[in-house]
mmCIF file of N, CA and C in Angstrom:
data_model
loop_
_atom_site.group_PDB
_atom_site.id
_atom_site.type_symbol
_atom_site.label_atom_id
_atom_site.label_comp_id
_atom_site.label_asym_id
_atom_site.label_seq_id
_atom_site.Cartn_x
_atom_site.Cartn_y
_atom_site.Cartn_z
ATOM 1 N N UNK A 1 15.392 -7.567 20.712
ATOM 2 C CA UNK A 1 15.293 -6.956 22.000
ATOM 3 C C UNK A 1 13.854 -6.561 22.305
ATOM 4 N N UNK A 2 13.170 -5.884 21.422
ATOM 5 C CA UNK A 2 11.785 -5.493 21.633
ATOM 6 C C UNK A 2 11.667 -4.116 22.264
ATOM 7 N N UNK A 3 10.498 -3.547 22.096
ATOM 8 C CA UNK A 3 10.195 -2.230 22.647
ATOM 9 C C UNK A 3 9.419 -2.417 23.939
ATOM 10 N N UNK A 4 9.847 -1.734 24.977
ATOM 11 C CA UNK A 4 9.135 -1.801 26.248
ATOM 12 C C UNK A 4 8.003 -0.785 26.231
ATOM 13 N N UNK A 5 6.849 -1.210 26.746
ATOM 14 C CA UNK A 5 5.708 -0.304 26.792
ATOM 15 C C UNK A 5 4.853 -0.621 28.005
ATOM 16 N N UNK A 6 4.145 0.394 28.496
ATOM 17 C CA UNK A 6 3.305 0.226 29.670
ATOM 18 C C UNK A 6 1.833 0.461 29.386
ATOM 19 N N UNK A 7 1.531 1.103 28.258
ATOM 20 C CA UNK A 7 0.135 1.321 27.868
ATOM 21 C C UNK A 7 -0.424 0.050 27.239
ATOM 22 N N UNK A 8 -1.736 -0.005 27.137
ATOM 23 C CA UNK A 8 -2.375 -1.104 26.425
ATOM 24 C C UNK A 8 -1.891 -1.083 24.971
ATOM 25 N N UNK A 9 -1.491 -2.245 24.469
ATOM 26 C CA UNK A 9 -0.949 -2.323 23.113
ATOM 27 C C UNK A 9 -1.951 -1.810 22.082
ATOM 28 N N UNK A 10 -3.222 -2.155 22.246
ATOM 29 C CA UNK A 10 -4.233 -1.730 21.263
ATOM 30 C C UNK A 10 -4.352 -0.203 21.218
ATOM 31 N N UNK A 11 -4.141 0.467 22.356
ATOM 32 C CA UNK A 11 -4.190 1.930 22.385
ATOM 33 C C UNK A 11 -2.967 2.533 21.688
ATOM 34 N N UNK A 12 -1.824 1.901 21.890
ATOM 35 C CA UNK A 12 -0.609 2.348 21.202
ATOM 36 C C UNK A 12 -0.794 2.226 19.698
ATOM 37 N N UNK A 13 -1.309 1.089 19.248
ATOM 38 C CA UNK A 13 -1.495 0.859 17.812
ATOM 39 C C UNK A 13 -2.499 1.854 17.236
ATOM 40 N N UNK A 14 -3.568 2.139 17.956
ATOM 41 C CA UNK A 14 -4.555 3.112 17.476
ATOM 42 C C UNK A 14 -3.904 4.476 17.249
ATOM 43 N N UNK A 15 -3.105 4.922 18.211
ATOM 44 C CA UNK A 15 -2.394 6.196 18.055
ATOM 45 C C UNK A 15 -1.359 6.120 16.934
ATOM 46 N N UNK A 16 -0.693 4.993 16.838
ATOM 47 C CA UNK A 16 0.342 4.793 15.822
ATOM 48 C C UNK A 16 -0.262 4.829 14.418
ATOM 49 N N UNK A 17 -1.426 4.219 14.237
ATOM 50 C CA UNK A 17 -2.112 4.238 12.943
ATOM 51 C C UNK A 17 -2.409 5.677 12.529
ATOM 52 N N UNK A 18 -2.902 6.474 13.461
ATOM 53 C CA UNK A 18 -3.183 7.888 13.166
ATOM 54 C C UNK A 18 -1.915 8.608 12.720
ATOM 55 N N UNK A 19 -0.793 8.278 13.360
ATOM 56 C CA UNK A 19 0.471 8.922 13.016
ATOM 57 C C UNK A 19 1.000 8.522 11.657
ATOM 58 N N UNK A 20 1.048 7.225 11.391
ATOM 59 C CA UNK A 20 1.626 6.791 10.113
ATOM 60 C C UNK A 20 0.732 7.150 8.937
ATOM 61 N N UNK A 21 -0.563 7.350 9.187
ATOM 62 C CA UNK A 21 -1.470 7.778 8.117
ATOM 63 C C UNK A 21 -1.087 9.162 7.597
ATOM 64 N N UNK A 22 -0.346 9.929 8.379
ATOM 65 C CA UNK A 22 0.078 11.281 7.999
ATOM 66 C C UNK A 22 1.337 11.297 7.136
ATOM 67 N N UNK A 23 1.963 10.145 6.955
ATOM 68 C CA UNK A 23 3.189 10.075 6.154
ATOM 69 C C UNK A 23 2.828 10.013 4.674
ATOM 70 N N UNK A 24 3.389 10.932 3.921
ATOM 71 C CA UNK A 24 3.173 10.938 2.475
ATOM 72 C C UNK A 24 3.747 9.665 1.865
ATOM 73 N N UNK A 25 2.939 8.965 1.096
ATOM 74 C CA UNK A 25 3.401 7.751 0.430
ATOM 75 C C UNK A 25 3.494 6.540 1.337
ATOM 76 N N UNK A 26 2.765 6.541 2.446
ATOM 77 C CA UNK A 26 2.822 5.412 3.385
ATOM 78 C C UNK A 26 2.511 4.086 2.688
ATOM 79 N N UNK A 27 1.669 4.133 1.673
ATOM 80 C CA UNK A 27 1.270 2.932 0.923
ATOM 81 C C UNK A 27 2.446 2.286 0.195
ATOM 82 N N UNK A 28 3.521 3.043 -0.069
ATOM 83 C CA UNK A 28 4.690 2.488 -0.755
ATOM 84 C C UNK A 28 5.352 1.396 0.079
ATOM 85 N N UNK A 29 5.272 1.531 1.413
ATOM 86 C CA UNK A 29 5.823 0.511 2.298
ATOM 87 C C UNK A 29 5.088 -0.810 2.106
ATOM 88 N N UNK A 30 3.841 -0.721 1.661
ATOM 89 C CA UNK A 30 3.012 -1.902 1.399
ATOM 90 C C UNK A 30 3.131 -2.363 -0.055
ATOM 91 N N UNK A 31 4.073 -1.735 -0.772
ATOM 92 C CA UNK A 31 4.310 -2.042 -2.184
ATOM 93 C C UNK A 31 3.053 -1.823 -3.026
ATOM 94 N N UNK A 32 2.359 -0.724 -2.719
ATOM 95 C CA UNK A 32 1.157 -0.346 -3.459
ATOM 96 C C UNK A 32 1.425 0.978 -4.170
ATOM 97 N N UNK A 33 0.709 1.196 -5.262
ATOM 98 C CA UNK A 33 0.764 2.487 -5.941
ATOM 99 C C UNK A 33 -0.297 3.400 -5.323
ATOM 100 N N UNK A 34 -0.202 4.678 -5.626
ATOM 101 C CA UNK A 34 -1.201 5.636 -5.132
ATOM 102 C C UNK A 34 -2.592 5.256 -5.627
ATOM 103 N N UNK A 35 -2.684 4.809 -6.884
ATOM 104 C CA UNK A 35 -3.980 4.403 -7.440
ATOM 105 C C UNK A 35 -4.546 3.193 -6.706
ATOM 106 N N UNK A 36 -3.691 2.200 -6.434
ATOM 107 C CA UNK A 36 -4.143 1.018 -5.697
ATOM 108 C C UNK A 36 -4.657 1.419 -4.314
ATOM 109 N N UNK A 37 -3.931 2.310 -3.654
ATOM 110 C CA UNK A 37 -4.310 2.767 -2.312
ATOM 111 C C UNK A 37 -5.665 3.475 -2.341
ATOM 112 N N UNK A 38 -5.850 4.339 -3.326
ATOM 113 C CA UNK A 38 -7.098 5.095 -3.431
ATOM 114 C C UNK A 38 -8.303 4.206 -3.760
ATOM 115 N N UNK A 39 -8.053 3.069 -4.382
ATOM 116 C CA UNK A 39 -9.145 2.141 -4.701
ATOM 117 C C UNK A 39 -9.683 1.430 -3.463
ATOM 118 N N UNK A 40 -8.895 1.405 -2.398
ATOM 119 C CA UNK A 40 -9.352 0.778 -1.154
ATOM 120 C C UNK A 40 -10.335 1.701 -0.448
ATOM 121 N N UNK A 41 -11.369 1.117 0.168
ATOM 122 C CA UNK A 41 -12.265 1.958 0.956
ATOM 123 C C UNK A 41 -11.592 2.271 2.298
ATOM 124 N N UNK A 42 -12.209 3.148 3.067
ATOM 125 C CA UNK A 42 -11.609 3.612 4.328
ATOM 126 C C UNK A 42 -11.284 2.452 5.266
ATOM 127 N N UNK A 43 -12.202 1.500 5.405
ATOM 128 C CA UNK A 43 -11.974 0.372 6.312
ATOM 129 C C UNK A 43 -10.798 -0.488 5.863
ATOM 130 N N UNK A 44 -10.646 -0.671 4.556
ATOM 131 C CA UNK A 44 -9.520 -1.458 4.032
ATOM 132 C C UNK A 44 -8.198 -0.728 4.266
ATOM 133 N N UNK A 45 -8.198 0.583 4.065
ATOM 134 C CA UNK A 45 -6.993 1.360 4.338
ATOM 135 C C UNK A 45 -6.630 1.279 5.824
ATOM 136 N N UNK A 46 -7.646 1.393 6.667
ATOM 137 C CA UNK A 46 -7.423 1.313 8.112
ATOM 138 C C UNK A 46 -6.830 -0.042 8.505
ATOM 139 N N UNK A 47 -7.340 -1.106 7.921
ATOM 140 C CA UNK A 47 -6.829 -2.455 8.207
ATOM 141 C C UNK A 47 -5.363 -2.576 7.764
ATOM 142 N N UNK A 48 -5.053 -2.044 6.587
ATOM 143 C CA UNK A 48 -3.670 -2.070 6.100
ATOM 144 C C UNK A 48 -2.754 -1.285 7.028
ATOM 145 N N UNK A 49 -3.208 -0.107 7.458
ATOM 146 C CA UNK A 49 -2.396 0.719 8.350
ATOM 147 C C UNK A 49 -2.203 0.058 9.707
ATOM 148 N N UNK A 50 -3.214 -0.650 10.195
ATOM 149 C CA UNK A 50 -3.103 -1.345 11.482
ATOM 150 C C UNK A 50 -2.066 -2.476 11.382
ATOM 151 N N UNK A 51 -2.106 -3.207 10.280
ATOM 152 C CA UNK A 51 -1.118 -4.270 10.057
ATOM 153 C C UNK A 51 0.280 -3.669 9.936
ATOM 154 N N UNK A 52 0.371 -2.568 9.207
ATOM 155 C CA UNK A 52 1.650 -1.885 9.041
ATOM 156 C C UNK A 52 2.176 -1.391 10.387
ATOM 157 N N UNK A 53 1.299 -0.839 11.212
ATOM 158 C CA UNK A 53 1.710 -0.363 12.535
ATOM 159 C C UNK A 53 2.282 -1.511 13.366
ATOM 160 N N UNK A 54 1.630 -2.669 13.332
ATOM 161 C CA UNK A 54 2.156 -3.846 14.042
ATOM 162 C C UNK A 54 3.552 -4.208 13.544
ATOM 163 N N UNK A 55 3.688 -4.268 12.221
ATOM 164 C CA UNK A 55 4.969 -4.660 11.624
ATOM 165 C C UNK A 55 6.080 -3.671 11.988
ATOM 166 N N UNK A 56 5.779 -2.384 11.899
ATOM 167 C CA UNK A 56 6.785 -1.369 12.213
ATOM 168 C C UNK A 56 7.147 -1.429 13.693
ATOM 169 N N UNK A 57 6.141 -1.580 14.551
ATOM 170 C CA UNK A 57 6.382 -1.636 15.990
ATOM 171 C C UNK A 57 7.376 -2.739 16.322
ATOM 172 N N UNK A 58 7.151 -3.921 15.780
ATOM 173 C CA UNK A 58 8.061 -5.024 16.059
ATOM 174 C C UNK A 58 9.401 -4.853 15.357
ATOM 175 N N UNK A 59 9.402 -4.239 14.178
ATOM 176 C CA UNK A 59 10.659 -3.953 13.489
ATOM 177 C C UNK A 59 11.538 -2.983 14.250
ATOM 178 N N UNK A 60 10.901 -2.016 14.925
ATOM 179 C CA UNK A 60 11.658 -1.037 15.704
ATOM 180 C C UNK A 60 12.347 -1.673 16.906
ATOM 181 N N UNK A 61 11.948 -2.866 17.268
ATOM 182 C CA UNK A 61 12.635 -3.589 18.334
ATOM 183 C C UNK A 61 14.034 -4.021 17.928
ATOM 184 N N UNK A 62 14.273 -4.097 16.612
ATOM 185 C CA UNK A 62 15.587 -4.494 16.096
ATOM 186 C C UNK A 62 16.368 -3.331 15.510
ATOM 187 N N UNK A 63 15.663 -2.324 15.048
ATOM 188 C CA UNK A 63 16.291 -1.166 14.420
ATOM 189 C C UNK A 63 15.563 0.082 14.919
ATOM 190 N N UNK A 64 16.278 1.077 15.444
ATOM 191 C CA UNK A 64 15.607 2.222 16.041
ATOM 192 C C UNK A 64 14.931 3.168 15.049
ATOM 193 N N UNK A 65 15.223 3.007 13.743
ATOM 194 C CA UNK A 65 14.619 3.859 12.719
ATOM 195 C C UNK A 65 14.147 2.982 11.566
ATOM 196 N N UNK A 66 12.920 3.235 11.119
ATOM 197 C CA UNK A 66 12.406 2.558 9.925
ATOM 198 C C UNK A 66 11.875 3.622 8.977
ATOM 199 N N UNK A 67 12.227 3.485 7.697
ATOM 200 C CA UNK A 67 11.769 4.426 6.680
ATOM 201 C C UNK A 67 10.449 3.923 6.103
ATOM 202 N N UNK A 68 9.501 4.841 6.036
ATOM 203 C CA UNK A 68 8.150 4.519 5.571
ATOM 204 C C UNK A 68 7.726 5.609 4.593
ATOM 205 N N UNK A 69 7.478 5.230 3.335
ATOM 206 C CA UNK A 69 7.099 6.233 2.346
ATOM 207 C C UNK A 69 8.119 7.348 2.315
ATOM 208 N N UNK A 70 7.645 8.590 2.403
ATOM 209 C CA UNK A 70 8.536 9.753 2.381
ATOM 210 C C UNK A 70 9.020 10.118 3.777
ATOM 211 N N UNK A 71 8.697 9.304 4.767
ATOM 212 C CA UNK A 71 9.045 9.638 6.141
ATOM 213 C C UNK A 71 9.766 8.528 6.859
ATOM 214 N N UNK A 72 9.681 8.591 8.178
ATOM 215 C CA UNK A 72 10.340 7.589 9.004
ATOM 216 C C UNK A 72 9.646 7.512 10.361
ATOM 217 N N UNK A 73 9.919 6.424 11.043
ATOM 218 C CA UNK A 73 9.453 6.240 12.416
ATOM 219 C C UNK A 73 10.680 5.926 13.250
ATOM 220 N N UNK A 74 10.789 6.609 14.387
ATOM 221 C CA UNK A 74 11.951 6.436 15.259
ATOM 222 C C UNK A 74 11.502 6.066 16.659
ATOM 223 N N UNK A 75 12.184 5.093 17.225
ATOM 224 C CA UNK A 75 11.940 4.729 18.620
ATOM 225 C C UNK A 75 12.893 5.535 19.476
ATOM 226 N N UNK A 76 12.345 6.272 20.432
ATOM 227 C CA UNK A 76 13.139 7.056 21.373
ATOM 228 C C UNK A 76 12.965 6.410 22.749
ATOM 229 N N UNK A 77 13.838 5.423 23.064
ATOM 230 C CA UNK A 77 13.655 4.673 24.303
ATOM 231 C C UNK A 77 13.842 5.500 25.571
ATOM 232 N N UNK A 78 14.655 6.539 25.523
ATOM 233 C CA UNK A 78 14.883 7.340 26.727
ATOM 234 C C UNK A 78 13.641 8.143 27.123
ATOM 235 N N UNK A 79 12.801 8.478 26.131
ATOM 236 C CA UNK A 79 11.562 9.210 26.411
ATOM 237 C C UNK A 79 10.324 8.322 26.303
ATOM 238 N N UNK A 80 10.514 7.049 25.989
ATOM 239 C CA UNK A 80 9.417 6.068 25.887
ATOM 240 C C UNK A 80 8.356 6.499 24.873
ATOM 241 N N UNK A 81 8.821 6.899 23.683
ATOM 242 C CA UNK A 81 7.913 7.332 22.623
ATOM 243 C C UNK A 81 8.365 6.799 21.262
ATOM 244 N N UNK A 82 7.425 6.819 20.338
ATOM 245 C CA UNK A 82 7.706 6.616 18.925
ATOM 246 C C UNK A 82 7.469 7.957 18.253
ATOM 247 N N UNK A 83 8.410 8.381 17.416
ATOM 248 C CA UNK A 83 8.285 9.654 16.710
ATOM 249 C C UNK A 83 8.062 9.368 15.236
ATOM 250 N N UNK A 84 6.982 9.922 14.700
ATOM 251 C CA UNK A 84 6.616 9.717 13.301
ATOM 252 C C UNK A 84 6.930 10.998 12.540
ATOM 253 N N UNK A 85 7.734 10.850 11.486
ATOM 254 C CA UNK A 85 8.135 11.991 10.657
ATOM 255 C C UNK A 85 7.601 11.822 9.239
ATOM 256 N N UNK A 86 7.093 12.917 8.674
ATOM 257 C CA UNK A 86 6.777 12.984 7.254
ATOM 258 C C UNK A 86 7.861 13.854 6.654
ATOM 259 N N UNK A 87 8.790 13.236 5.945
ATOM 260 C CA UNK A 87 9.992 13.951 5.524
ATOM 261 C C UNK A 87 10.779 14.283 6.779
ATOM 262 N N UNK A 88 11.116 15.541 6.964
ATOM 263 C CA UNK A 88 11.844 15.971 8.158
ATOM 264 C C UNK A 88 10.905 16.483 9.251
ATOM 265 N N UNK A 89 9.629 16.611 8.925
ATOM 266 C CA UNK A 89 8.656 17.189 9.857
ATOM 267 C C UNK A 89 8.105 16.142 10.817
ATOM 268 N N UNK A 90 8.185 16.434 12.105
ATOM 269 C CA UNK A 90 7.594 15.566 13.126
ATOM 270 C C UNK A 90 6.078 15.755 13.066
ATOM 271 N N UNK A 91 5.347 14.666 12.791
ATOM 272 C CA UNK A 91 3.888 14.761 12.650
ATOM 273 C C UNK A 91 3.128 14.069 13.764
ATOM 274 N N UNK A 92 3.790 13.203 14.534
ATOM 275 C CA UNK A 92 3.091 12.491 15.596
ATOM 276 C C UNK A 92 4.093 11.945 16.605
ATOM 277 N N UNK A 93 3.684 11.949 17.869
ATOM 278 C CA UNK A 93 4.442 11.312 18.937
ATOM 279 C C UNK A 93 3.505 10.325 19.604
ATOM 280 N N UNK A 94 3.926 9.078 19.653
ATOM 281 C CA UNK A 94 3.109 8.006 20.245
ATOM 282 C C UNK A 94 3.750 7.623 21.572
ATOM 283 N N UNK A 95 2.999 7.813 22.644
ATOM 284 C CA UNK A 95 3.511 7.515 23.980
ATOM 285 C C UNK A 95 3.375 6.023 24.287
ATOM 286 N N UNK A 96 4.444 5.454 24.808
ATOM 287 C CA UNK A 96 4.476 4.023 25.114
ATOM 288 C C UNK A 96 4.136 3.732 26.573
ATOM 289 N N UNK A 97 4.240 4.721 27.427
ATOM 290 C CA UNK A 97 3.905 4.536 28.851
ATOM 291 C C UNK A 97 2.917 5.609 29.282
#
């Protein structure tokens, strides 16, 4: 089905990267250990998170919730947002319009 959005996709992804970076253990979704993640420099981590944001965004088009590390990302179509949770705590809201 896909997620409907009205903002520039690159702006959504930029905000989404900031949000998913706040999830404890986000690197586990990439099948990496904490040590492997820490060995990456900032630019490499950013590139991984950007790729992950793309993958999650398109995955949410088929499933409204995706588990990432110790948290989750939820698509709330009625409010046109993505909600990023670290555990049960809401850490970021990404506006789609």
